[in-house]
Short mmCIF file of C-alpha atoms and ligand atoms in Angstrom, two decimals:
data_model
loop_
_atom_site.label_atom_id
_atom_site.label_comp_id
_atom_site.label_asym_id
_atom_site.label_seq_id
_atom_site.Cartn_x
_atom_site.Cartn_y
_atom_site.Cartn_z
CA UNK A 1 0.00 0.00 0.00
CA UNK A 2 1.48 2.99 -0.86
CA UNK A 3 1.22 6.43 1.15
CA UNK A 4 -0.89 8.32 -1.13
CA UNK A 5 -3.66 5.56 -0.43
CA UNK A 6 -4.63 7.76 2.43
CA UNK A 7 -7.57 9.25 1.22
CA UNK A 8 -7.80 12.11 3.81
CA UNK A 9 -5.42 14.55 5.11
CA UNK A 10 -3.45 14.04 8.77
CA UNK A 11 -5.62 17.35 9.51
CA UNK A 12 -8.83 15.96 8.21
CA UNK A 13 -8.47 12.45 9.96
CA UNK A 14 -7.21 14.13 13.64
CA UNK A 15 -10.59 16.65 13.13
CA UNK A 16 -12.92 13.94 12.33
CA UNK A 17 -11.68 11.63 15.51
CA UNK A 18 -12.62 14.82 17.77
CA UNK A 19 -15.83 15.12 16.47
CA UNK A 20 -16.79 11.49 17.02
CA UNK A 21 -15.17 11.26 20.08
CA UNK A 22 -17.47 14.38 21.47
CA UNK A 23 -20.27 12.72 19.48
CA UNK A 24 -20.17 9.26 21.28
CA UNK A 25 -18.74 10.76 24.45
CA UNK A 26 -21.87 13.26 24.73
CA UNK A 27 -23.76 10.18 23.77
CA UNK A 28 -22.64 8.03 26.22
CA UNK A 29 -23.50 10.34 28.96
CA UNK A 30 -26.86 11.02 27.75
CA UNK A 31 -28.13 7.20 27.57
CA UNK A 32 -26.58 6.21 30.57
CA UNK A 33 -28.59 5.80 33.87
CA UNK A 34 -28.80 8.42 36.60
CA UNK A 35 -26.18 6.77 38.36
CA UNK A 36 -23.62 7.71 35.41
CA UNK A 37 -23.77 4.30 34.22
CA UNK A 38 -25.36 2.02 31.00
CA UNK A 39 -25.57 -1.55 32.04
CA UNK A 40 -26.70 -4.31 30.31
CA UNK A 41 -26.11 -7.99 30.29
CA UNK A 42 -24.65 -10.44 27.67
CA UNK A 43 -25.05 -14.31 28.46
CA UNK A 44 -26.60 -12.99 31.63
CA UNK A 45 -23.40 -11.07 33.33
CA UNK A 46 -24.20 -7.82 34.00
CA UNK A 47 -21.80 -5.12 31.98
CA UNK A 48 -21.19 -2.28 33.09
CA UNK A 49 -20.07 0.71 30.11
CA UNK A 50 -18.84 3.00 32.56
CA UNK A 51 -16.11 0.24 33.90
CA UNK A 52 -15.33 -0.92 30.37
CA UNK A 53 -15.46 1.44 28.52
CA UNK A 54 -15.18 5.30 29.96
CA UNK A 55 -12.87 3.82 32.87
CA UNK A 56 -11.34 1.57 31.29
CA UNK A 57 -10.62 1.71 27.48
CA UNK A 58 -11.07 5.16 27.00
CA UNK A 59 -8.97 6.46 29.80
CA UNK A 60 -5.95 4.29 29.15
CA UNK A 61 -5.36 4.32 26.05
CA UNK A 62 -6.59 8.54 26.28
CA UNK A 63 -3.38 8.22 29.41
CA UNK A 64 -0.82 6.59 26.40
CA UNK A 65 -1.47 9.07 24.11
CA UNK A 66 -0.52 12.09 26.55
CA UNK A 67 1.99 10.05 28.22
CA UNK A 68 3.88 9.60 24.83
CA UNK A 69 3.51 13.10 23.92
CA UNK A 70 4.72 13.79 27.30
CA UNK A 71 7.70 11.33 27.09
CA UNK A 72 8.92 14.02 23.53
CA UNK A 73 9.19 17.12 25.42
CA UNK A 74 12.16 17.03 27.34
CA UNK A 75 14.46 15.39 25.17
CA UNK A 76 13.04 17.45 21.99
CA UNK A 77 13.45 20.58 23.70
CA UNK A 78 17.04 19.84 25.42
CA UNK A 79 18.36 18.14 22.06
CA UNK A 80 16.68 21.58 19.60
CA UNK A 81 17.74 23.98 21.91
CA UNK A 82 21.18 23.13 22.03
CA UNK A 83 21.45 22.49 17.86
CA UNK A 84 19.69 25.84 17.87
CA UNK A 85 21.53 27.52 19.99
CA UNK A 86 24.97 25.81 18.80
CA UNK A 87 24.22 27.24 15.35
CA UNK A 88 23.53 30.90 15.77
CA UNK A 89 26.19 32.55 13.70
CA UNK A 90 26.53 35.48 15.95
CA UNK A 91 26.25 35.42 19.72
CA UNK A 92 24.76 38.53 19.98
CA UNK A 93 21.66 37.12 18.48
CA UNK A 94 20.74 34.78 21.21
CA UNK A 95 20.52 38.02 23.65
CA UNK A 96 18.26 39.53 20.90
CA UNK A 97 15.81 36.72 20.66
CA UNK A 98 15.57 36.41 24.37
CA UNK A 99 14.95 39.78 24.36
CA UNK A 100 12.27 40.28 21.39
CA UNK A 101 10.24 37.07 22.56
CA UNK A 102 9.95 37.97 26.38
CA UNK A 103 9.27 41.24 25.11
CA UNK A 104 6.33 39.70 22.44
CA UNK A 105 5.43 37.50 25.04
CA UNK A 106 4.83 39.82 27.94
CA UNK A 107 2.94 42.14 25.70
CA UNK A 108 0.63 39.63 23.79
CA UNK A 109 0.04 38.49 28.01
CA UNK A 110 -0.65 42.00 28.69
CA UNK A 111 -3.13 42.94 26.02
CA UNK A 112 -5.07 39.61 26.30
CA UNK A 113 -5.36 40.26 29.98
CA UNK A 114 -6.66 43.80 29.47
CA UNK A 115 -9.44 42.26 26.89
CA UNK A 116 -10.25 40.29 29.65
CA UNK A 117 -11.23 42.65 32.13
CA UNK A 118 -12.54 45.15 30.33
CA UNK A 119 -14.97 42.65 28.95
CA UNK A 120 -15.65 41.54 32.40
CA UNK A 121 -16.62 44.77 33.93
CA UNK A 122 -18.99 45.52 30.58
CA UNK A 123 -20.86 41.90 30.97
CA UNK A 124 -20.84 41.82 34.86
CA UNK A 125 -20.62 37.88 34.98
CA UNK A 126 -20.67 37.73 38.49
CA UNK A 127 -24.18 39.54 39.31
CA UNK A 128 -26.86 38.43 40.72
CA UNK A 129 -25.30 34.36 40.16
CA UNK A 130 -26.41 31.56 42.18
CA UNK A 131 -23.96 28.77 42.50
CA UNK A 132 -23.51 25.63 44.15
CA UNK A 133 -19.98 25.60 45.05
CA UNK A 134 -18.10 22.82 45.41
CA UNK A 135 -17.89 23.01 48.97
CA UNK A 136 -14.35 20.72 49.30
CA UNK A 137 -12.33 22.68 47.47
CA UNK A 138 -8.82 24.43 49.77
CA UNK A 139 -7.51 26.54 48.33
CA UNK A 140 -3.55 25.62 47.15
CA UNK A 141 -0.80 28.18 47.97
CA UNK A 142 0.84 29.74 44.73
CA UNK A 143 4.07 29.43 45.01
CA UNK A 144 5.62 33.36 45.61
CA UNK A 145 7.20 35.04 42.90
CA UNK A 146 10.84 35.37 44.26
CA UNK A 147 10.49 31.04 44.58
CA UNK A 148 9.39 31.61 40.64
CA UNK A 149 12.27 33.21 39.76
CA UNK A 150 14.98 31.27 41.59
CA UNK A 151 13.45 28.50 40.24
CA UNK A 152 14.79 29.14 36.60
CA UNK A 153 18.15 27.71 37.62
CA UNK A 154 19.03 24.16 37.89
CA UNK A 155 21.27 23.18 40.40
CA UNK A 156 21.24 19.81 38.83
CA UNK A 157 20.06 19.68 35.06
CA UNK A 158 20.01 15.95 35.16
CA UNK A 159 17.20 16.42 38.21
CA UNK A 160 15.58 19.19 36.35
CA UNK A 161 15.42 16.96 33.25
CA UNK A 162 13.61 14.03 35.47
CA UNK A 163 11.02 16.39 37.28
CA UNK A 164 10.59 18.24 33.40
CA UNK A 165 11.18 21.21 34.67
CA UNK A 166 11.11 23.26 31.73
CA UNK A 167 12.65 26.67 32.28
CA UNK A 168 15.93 25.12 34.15
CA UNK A 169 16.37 22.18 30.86
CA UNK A 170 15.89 25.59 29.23
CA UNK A 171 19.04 27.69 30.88
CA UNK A 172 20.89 24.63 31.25
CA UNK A 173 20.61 23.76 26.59
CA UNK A 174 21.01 27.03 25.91
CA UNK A 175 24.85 27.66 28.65
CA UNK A 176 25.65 24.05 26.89
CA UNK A 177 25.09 25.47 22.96
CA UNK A 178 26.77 28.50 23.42
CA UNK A 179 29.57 26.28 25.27
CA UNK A 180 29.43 23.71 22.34
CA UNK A 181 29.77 27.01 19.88
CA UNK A 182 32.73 28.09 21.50
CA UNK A 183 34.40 24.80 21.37
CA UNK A 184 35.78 24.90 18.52
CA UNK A 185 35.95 21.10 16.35
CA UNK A 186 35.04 19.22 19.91
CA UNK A 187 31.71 21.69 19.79
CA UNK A 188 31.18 20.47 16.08
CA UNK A 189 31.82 17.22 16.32
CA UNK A 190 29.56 16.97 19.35
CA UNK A 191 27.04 19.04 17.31
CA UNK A 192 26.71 16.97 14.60
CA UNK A 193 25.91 14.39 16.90
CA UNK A 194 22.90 16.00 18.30
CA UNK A 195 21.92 17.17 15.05
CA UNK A 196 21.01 13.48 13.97
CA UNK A 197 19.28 12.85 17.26
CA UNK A 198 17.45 15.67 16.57
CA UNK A 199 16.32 14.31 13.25
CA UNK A 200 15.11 11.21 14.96
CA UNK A 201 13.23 12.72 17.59
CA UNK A 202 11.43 14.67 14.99
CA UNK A 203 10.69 11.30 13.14
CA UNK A 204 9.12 10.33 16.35
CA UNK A 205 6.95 13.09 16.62
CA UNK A 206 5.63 12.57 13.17
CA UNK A 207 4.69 8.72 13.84
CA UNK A 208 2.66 9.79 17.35
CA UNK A 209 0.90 12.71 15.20
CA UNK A 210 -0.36 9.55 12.97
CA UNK A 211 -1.65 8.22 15.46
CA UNK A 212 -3.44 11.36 16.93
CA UNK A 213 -6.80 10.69 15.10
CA UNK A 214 -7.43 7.44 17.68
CA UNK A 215 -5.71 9.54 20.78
CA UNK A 216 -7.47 12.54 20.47
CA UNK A 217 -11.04 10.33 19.76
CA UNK A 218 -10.50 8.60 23.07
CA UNK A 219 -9.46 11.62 24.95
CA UNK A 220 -13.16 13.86 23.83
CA UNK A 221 -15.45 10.90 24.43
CA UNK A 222 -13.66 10.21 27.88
CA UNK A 223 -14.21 13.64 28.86
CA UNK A 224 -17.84 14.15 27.43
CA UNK A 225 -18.85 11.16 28.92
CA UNK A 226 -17.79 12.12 32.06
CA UNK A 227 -18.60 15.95 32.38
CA UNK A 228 -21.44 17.58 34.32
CA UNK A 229 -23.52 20.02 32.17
CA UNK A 230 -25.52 21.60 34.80
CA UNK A 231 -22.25 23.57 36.11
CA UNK A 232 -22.29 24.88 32.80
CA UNK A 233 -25.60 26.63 32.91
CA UNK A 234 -25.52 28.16 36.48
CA UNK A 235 -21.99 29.31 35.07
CA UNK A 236 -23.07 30.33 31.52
CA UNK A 237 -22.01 34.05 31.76
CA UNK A 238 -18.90 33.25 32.66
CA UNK A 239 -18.03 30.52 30.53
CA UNK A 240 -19.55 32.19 27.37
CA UNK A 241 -17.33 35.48 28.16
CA UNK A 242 -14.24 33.33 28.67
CA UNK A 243 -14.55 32.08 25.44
CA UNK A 244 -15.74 35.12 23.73
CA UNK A 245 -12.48 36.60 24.98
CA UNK A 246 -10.24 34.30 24.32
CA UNK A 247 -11.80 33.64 20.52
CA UNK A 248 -11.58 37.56 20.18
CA UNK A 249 -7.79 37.25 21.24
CA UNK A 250 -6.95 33.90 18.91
CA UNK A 251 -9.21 35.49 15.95
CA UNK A 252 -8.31 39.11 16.21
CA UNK A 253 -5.65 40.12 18.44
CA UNK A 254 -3.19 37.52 16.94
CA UNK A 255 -4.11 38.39 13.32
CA UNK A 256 -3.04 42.19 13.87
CA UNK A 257 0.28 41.68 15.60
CA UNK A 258 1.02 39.39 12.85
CA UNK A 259 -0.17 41.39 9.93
CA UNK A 260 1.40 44.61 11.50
CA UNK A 261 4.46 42.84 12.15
CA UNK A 262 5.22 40.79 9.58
CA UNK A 263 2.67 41.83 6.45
CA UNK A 264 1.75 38.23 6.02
CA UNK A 265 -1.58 36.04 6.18
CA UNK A 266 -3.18 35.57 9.48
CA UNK A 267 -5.73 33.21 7.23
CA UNK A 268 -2.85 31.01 6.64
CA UNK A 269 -1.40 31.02 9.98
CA UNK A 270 -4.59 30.05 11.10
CA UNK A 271 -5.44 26.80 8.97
CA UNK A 272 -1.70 25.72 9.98
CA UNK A 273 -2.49 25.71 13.14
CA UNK A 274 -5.30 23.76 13.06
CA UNK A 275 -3.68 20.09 14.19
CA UNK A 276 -1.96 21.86 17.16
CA UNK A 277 -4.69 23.66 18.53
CA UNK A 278 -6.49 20.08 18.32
CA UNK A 279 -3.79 18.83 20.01
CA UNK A 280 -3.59 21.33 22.53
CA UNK A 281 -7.38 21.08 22.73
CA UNK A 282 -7.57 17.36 23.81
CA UNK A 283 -4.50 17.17 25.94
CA UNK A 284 -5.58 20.37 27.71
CA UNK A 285 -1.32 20.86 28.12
CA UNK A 286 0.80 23.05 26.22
CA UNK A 287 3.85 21.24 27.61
CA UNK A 288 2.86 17.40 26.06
CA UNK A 289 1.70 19.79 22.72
CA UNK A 290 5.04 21.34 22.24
CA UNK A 291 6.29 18.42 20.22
CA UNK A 292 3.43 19.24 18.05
CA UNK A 293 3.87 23.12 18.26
CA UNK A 294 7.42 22.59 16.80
CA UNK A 295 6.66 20.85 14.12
CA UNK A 296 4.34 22.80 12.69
CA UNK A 297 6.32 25.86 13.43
CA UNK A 298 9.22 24.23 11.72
CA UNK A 299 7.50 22.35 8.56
CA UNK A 300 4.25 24.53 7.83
CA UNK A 301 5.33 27.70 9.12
CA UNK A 302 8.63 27.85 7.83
CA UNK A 303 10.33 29.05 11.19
CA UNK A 304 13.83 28.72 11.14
CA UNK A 305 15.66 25.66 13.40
CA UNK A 306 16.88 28.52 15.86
CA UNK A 307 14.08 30.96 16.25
CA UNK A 308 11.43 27.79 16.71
CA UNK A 309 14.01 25.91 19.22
CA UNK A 310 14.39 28.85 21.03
CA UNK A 311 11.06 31.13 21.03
CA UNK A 312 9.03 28.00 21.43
CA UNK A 313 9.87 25.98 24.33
CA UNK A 314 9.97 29.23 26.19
CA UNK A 315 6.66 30.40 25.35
CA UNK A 316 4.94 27.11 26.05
CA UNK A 317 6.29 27.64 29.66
CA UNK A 318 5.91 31.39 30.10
CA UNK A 319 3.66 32.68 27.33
CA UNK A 320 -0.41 31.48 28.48
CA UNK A 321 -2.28 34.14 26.95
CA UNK A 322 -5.84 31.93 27.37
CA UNK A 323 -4.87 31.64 31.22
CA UNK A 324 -4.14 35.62 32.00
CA UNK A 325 -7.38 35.82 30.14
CA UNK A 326 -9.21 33.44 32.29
CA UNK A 327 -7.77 34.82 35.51
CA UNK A 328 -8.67 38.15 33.88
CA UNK A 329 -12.33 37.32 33.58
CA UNK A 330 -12.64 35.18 36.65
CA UNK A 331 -11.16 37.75 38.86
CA UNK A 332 -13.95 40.57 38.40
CA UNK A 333 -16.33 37.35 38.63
CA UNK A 334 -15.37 36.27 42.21
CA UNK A 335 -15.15 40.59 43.03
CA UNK A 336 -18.93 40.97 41.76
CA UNK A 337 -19.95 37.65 43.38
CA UNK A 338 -18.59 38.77 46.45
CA UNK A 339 -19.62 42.22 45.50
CA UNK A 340 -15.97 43.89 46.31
CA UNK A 341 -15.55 47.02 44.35
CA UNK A 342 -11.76 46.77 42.84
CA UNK A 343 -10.76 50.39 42.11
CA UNK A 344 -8.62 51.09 39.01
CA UNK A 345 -5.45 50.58 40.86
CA UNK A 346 -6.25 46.91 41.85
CA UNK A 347 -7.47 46.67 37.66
CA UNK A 348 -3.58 47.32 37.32
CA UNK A 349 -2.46 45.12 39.61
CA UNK A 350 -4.63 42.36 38.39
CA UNK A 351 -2.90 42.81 34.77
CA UNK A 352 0.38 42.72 36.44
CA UNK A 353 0.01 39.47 38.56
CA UNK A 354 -1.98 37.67 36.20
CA UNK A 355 0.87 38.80 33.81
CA UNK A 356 3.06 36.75 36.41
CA UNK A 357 0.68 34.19 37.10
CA UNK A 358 0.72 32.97 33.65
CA UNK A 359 4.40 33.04 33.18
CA UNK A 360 4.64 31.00 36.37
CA UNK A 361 1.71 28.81 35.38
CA UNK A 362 3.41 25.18 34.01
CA UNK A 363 1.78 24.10 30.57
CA UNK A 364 0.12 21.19 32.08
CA UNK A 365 -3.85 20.95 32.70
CA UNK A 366 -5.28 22.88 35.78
CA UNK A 367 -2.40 24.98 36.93
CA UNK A 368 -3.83 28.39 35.70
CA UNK A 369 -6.31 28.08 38.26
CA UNK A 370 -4.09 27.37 41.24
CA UNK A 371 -2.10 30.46 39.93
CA UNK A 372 -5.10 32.31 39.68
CA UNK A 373 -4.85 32.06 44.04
CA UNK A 374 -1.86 34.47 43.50
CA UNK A 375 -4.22 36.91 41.59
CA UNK A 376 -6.79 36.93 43.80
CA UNK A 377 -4.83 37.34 46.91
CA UNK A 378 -3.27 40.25 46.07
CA UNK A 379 -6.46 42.20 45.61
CA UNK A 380 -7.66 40.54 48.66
CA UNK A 381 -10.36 38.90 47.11
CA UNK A 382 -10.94 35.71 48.58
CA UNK A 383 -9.31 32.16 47.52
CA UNK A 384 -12.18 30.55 48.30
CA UNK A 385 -14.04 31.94 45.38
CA UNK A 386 -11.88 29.71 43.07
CA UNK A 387 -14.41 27.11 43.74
CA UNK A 388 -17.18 28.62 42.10
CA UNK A 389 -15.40 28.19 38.90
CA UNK A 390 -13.84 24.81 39.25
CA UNK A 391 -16.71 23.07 37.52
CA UNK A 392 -16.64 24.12 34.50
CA UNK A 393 -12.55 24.59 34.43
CA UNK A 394 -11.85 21.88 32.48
CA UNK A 395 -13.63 23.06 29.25
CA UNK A 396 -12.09 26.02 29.43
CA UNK A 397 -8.72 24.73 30.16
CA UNK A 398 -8.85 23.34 26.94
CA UNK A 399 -9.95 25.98 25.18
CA UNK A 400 -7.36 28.38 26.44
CA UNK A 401 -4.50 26.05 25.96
CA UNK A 402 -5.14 25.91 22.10
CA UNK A 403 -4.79 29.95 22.34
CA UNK A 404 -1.70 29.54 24.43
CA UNK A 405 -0.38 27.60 21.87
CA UNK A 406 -1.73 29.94 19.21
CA UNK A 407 0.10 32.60 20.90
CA UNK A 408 3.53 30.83 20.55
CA UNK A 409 3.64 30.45 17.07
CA UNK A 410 2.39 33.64 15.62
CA UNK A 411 4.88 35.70 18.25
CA UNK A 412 7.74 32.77 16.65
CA UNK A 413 6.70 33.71 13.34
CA UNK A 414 6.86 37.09 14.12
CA UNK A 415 10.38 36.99 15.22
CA UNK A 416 11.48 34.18 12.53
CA UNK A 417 10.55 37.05 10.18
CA UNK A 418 12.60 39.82 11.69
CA UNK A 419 15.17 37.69 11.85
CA UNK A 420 15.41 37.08 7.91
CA UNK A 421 14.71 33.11 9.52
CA UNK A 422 11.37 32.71 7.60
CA UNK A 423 10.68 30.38 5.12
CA UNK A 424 8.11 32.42 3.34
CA UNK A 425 7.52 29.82 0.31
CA UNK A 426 6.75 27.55 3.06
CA UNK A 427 4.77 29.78 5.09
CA UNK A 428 2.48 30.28 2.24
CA UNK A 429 2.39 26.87 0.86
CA UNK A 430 -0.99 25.59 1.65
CA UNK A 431 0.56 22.21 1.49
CA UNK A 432 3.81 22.47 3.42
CA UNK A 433 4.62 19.91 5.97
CA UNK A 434 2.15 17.23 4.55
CA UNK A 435 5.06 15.38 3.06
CA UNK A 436 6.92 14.92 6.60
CA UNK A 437 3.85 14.12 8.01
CA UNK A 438 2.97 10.67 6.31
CA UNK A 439 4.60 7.57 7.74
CA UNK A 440 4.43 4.49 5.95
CA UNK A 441 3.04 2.04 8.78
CA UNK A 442 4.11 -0.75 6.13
CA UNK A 443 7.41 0.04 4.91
CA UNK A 444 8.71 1.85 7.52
CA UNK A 445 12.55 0.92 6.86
CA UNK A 446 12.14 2.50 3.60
CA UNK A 447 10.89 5.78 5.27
CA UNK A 448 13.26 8.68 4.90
N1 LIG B 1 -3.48 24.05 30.59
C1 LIG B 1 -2.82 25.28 30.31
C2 LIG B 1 -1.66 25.04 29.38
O1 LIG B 1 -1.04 24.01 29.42
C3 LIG B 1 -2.36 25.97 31.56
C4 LIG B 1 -3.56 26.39 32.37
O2 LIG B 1 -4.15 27.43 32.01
O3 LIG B 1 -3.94 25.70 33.30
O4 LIG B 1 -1.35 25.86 28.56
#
């Protein structure tokens, strides 16, 4: 069989095992008794769906899927940070694109944040609502920002690489490129070495992508067949303007910086980031995506090797545009719940701690809203009011995570551009990165 036998697009397939996992998920929940369960018996043992299937099947194989995503990210982004860093012709220009992405970063962070509250205090999502909290819920101490920043250095990379902690693999790759740079033929020797591991890990990505269309089908009909819709209602104000802001924010605010920026297509961007932003959708983590992210920066985009090595990493662990927005919105929520008036200096104050709070928030599901404690404290609103909003968390969770993700590749395109590190052809090739992204199942040695 060859590969063009595949009738559909990677794209097409990954989209169509969402829907029908939200399909039969939403499906499942709906026939099954009040108990949360569909039982019926065959040769007269009682089966229960919930154990089998939602439980069981589902949630493994949805638990493989992330965990081999997972399994990418530390090696991908210690092996491409180093060839990226290794490579950079000048070493001035590693100071530069530190500089112009925290700077992109911070202000993409800052403007969604804004959005956020201003559309908070127009709607008023938090008068006159009536919800059941969930009364278990202690509140978990964010972690103080001094702790944040002292954080960023390993004391032990080989520890930092085991817990995956992201910024300190980060410091550590790029001290060991520059190192490797300045080595003279030991640095390219060694170089060369991690440029074919590179290559590999790449490959790797690639073959778990195919398999995404299954992955991301068990993931959705896990989930819908497990989640509570009457949250949702009591909630609706909020959850609607959550993701009315962060649609504005992926739809609008991400097409201006890019067209004002760079001149090109936000249209295009947009369809290339489609499989991502599924990806980041189902795994609700920016961290397992950024295998994903990568790629398509590198093979659709047309980002060079040391802008996307670089810019991206970093911005899946400090850029979360969809969380500063959700803190935004959920902050002047919990103030009109509890009717506090926040004057227009605490406004400020929320834009610069959620500003934190999202750099400090790790790109794994449910951390934005423990960070979002750190928010709320500092306007001495209370904690407690985090658990009015836990219910319907998860939806948004994965909502925002494909806008963090968003965010990371149209600021990397961005600076790819200004860089002169843009493949343009690629970028607007409508077909750019379908190539890499077949694997022959069959004749896999013949692959190249
Ligand atoms: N799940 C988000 C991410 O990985 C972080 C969060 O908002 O909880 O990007």
């Amino acid at each position: 069989m060859s590969q063009s036998s595949h009738k559909l697009s990677l794209t097409a397939r990954i989209f169509i095992g969402m829907v029908a996992g939200i399909v039969i998920g939403a499906l499942l929940q709906l026939i099954s008794d009040d108990s949360g369960d569909l039982r019926f018996s065959i040769f007269s043992v009682e089966v229960s769906t919930y154990n089998i299937l939602i439980d069981g099947i589902f949630s493994t194989l949805g638990q493989i899927f992330i965990s081999s995503l997972k399994m990418l990210v530390v090696p991908l982004v210690f092996v491409s940070l180093i060839c990226g860093t290794s490579s950079l012709s000048e070493p001035s220009k590693l100071g530069r694109l530190g500089i112009k992405s925290i700077s992109l970063y911070i202000l993409t962070t800052c403007i969604a944040i804004t959005l956020a509250i201003v559309a908070a205090i127009l709607v008023q999502p938090g008068a006159g609502v009536d919800v059941v909290t969930e009364a278990n819920y202690t509140a978990t101490q964010a972690p103080p920002l001094s702790d944040v920043i002292l954080n960023m250095f390993p004391t032990n990379p080989i520890n930092a690489m085991a817990q995956g902690n992201m910024l300190q693999i980060i410091i550590f790759a790029v001290l060991f490129g520059v190192a490797m740079a300045m080595s003279g033929d030991a640095g390219k020797r060694v170089a060369a070495f991690f440029e074919d591991i590179n290559a590999i890990i790449m490959r790797l990505v690639t073959i778990i992508m195919n398999l995404a269309p299954y992955g991301v089908f068990v993931l959705m009909a896990k989930l819908f067949a497990t989640t509570g819709y009457d949250t949702i209602i009591s909630l609706a104000w909020y959850f609607c303007l959550v993701l009315v802001v962060l649609a504005i924010h992926g739809l609008v605010t991400y097409p201006i910086l890019l067209k004002l920026f760079t001149g090109l297509s936000p249209l295009i961007l947009m369809q290339k980031m489609r499989d991502a932003a599924i990806f980041a959708f189902s795994t609700s983590s920016s961290s397992a995506t950024l295998p994903v992210t990568i790629e398509t920066a590198r093979n659709k985009l047309g980002v060079g090797k040391s802008v996307s090595s670089f810019t991206l990493p970093l911005g899946a662990t400090i850029n979360m545009d969809g969380t500063a927005i959700m803190q935004g919105v959920a902050t002047v929520f919990i103030a009109q719940y509890f009717a506090v008036d926040l004057s227009v200096g605490d406004y400020v104050m929320v834009v610069l701690t959620a500003t934190l709070a999202s750099i400090g928030t790790a790109g794994v599901p449910g951390v934005g809203l423990i960070m979002l404690a750190m928010v709320l404290q500092q306007v001495n609103l209370p904690v407690e009011g985090i658990a009015l909003i836990i219910g319907v968390d998860r939806l948004l969770d994965m909502t925002r995570t494909a806008v963090n993700i968003t965010g990371d590749c149209t600021v990397a395109t961005i600076i790819a551009k200004s860089e002169g590190e843009l493949d343009e052809a690629m970028f607007n090739d409508p077909n750019a990165g379908a190539k890499q992204e077949e694997v022959d199942f069959e004749n896999f040695s013949r692959n190249s």
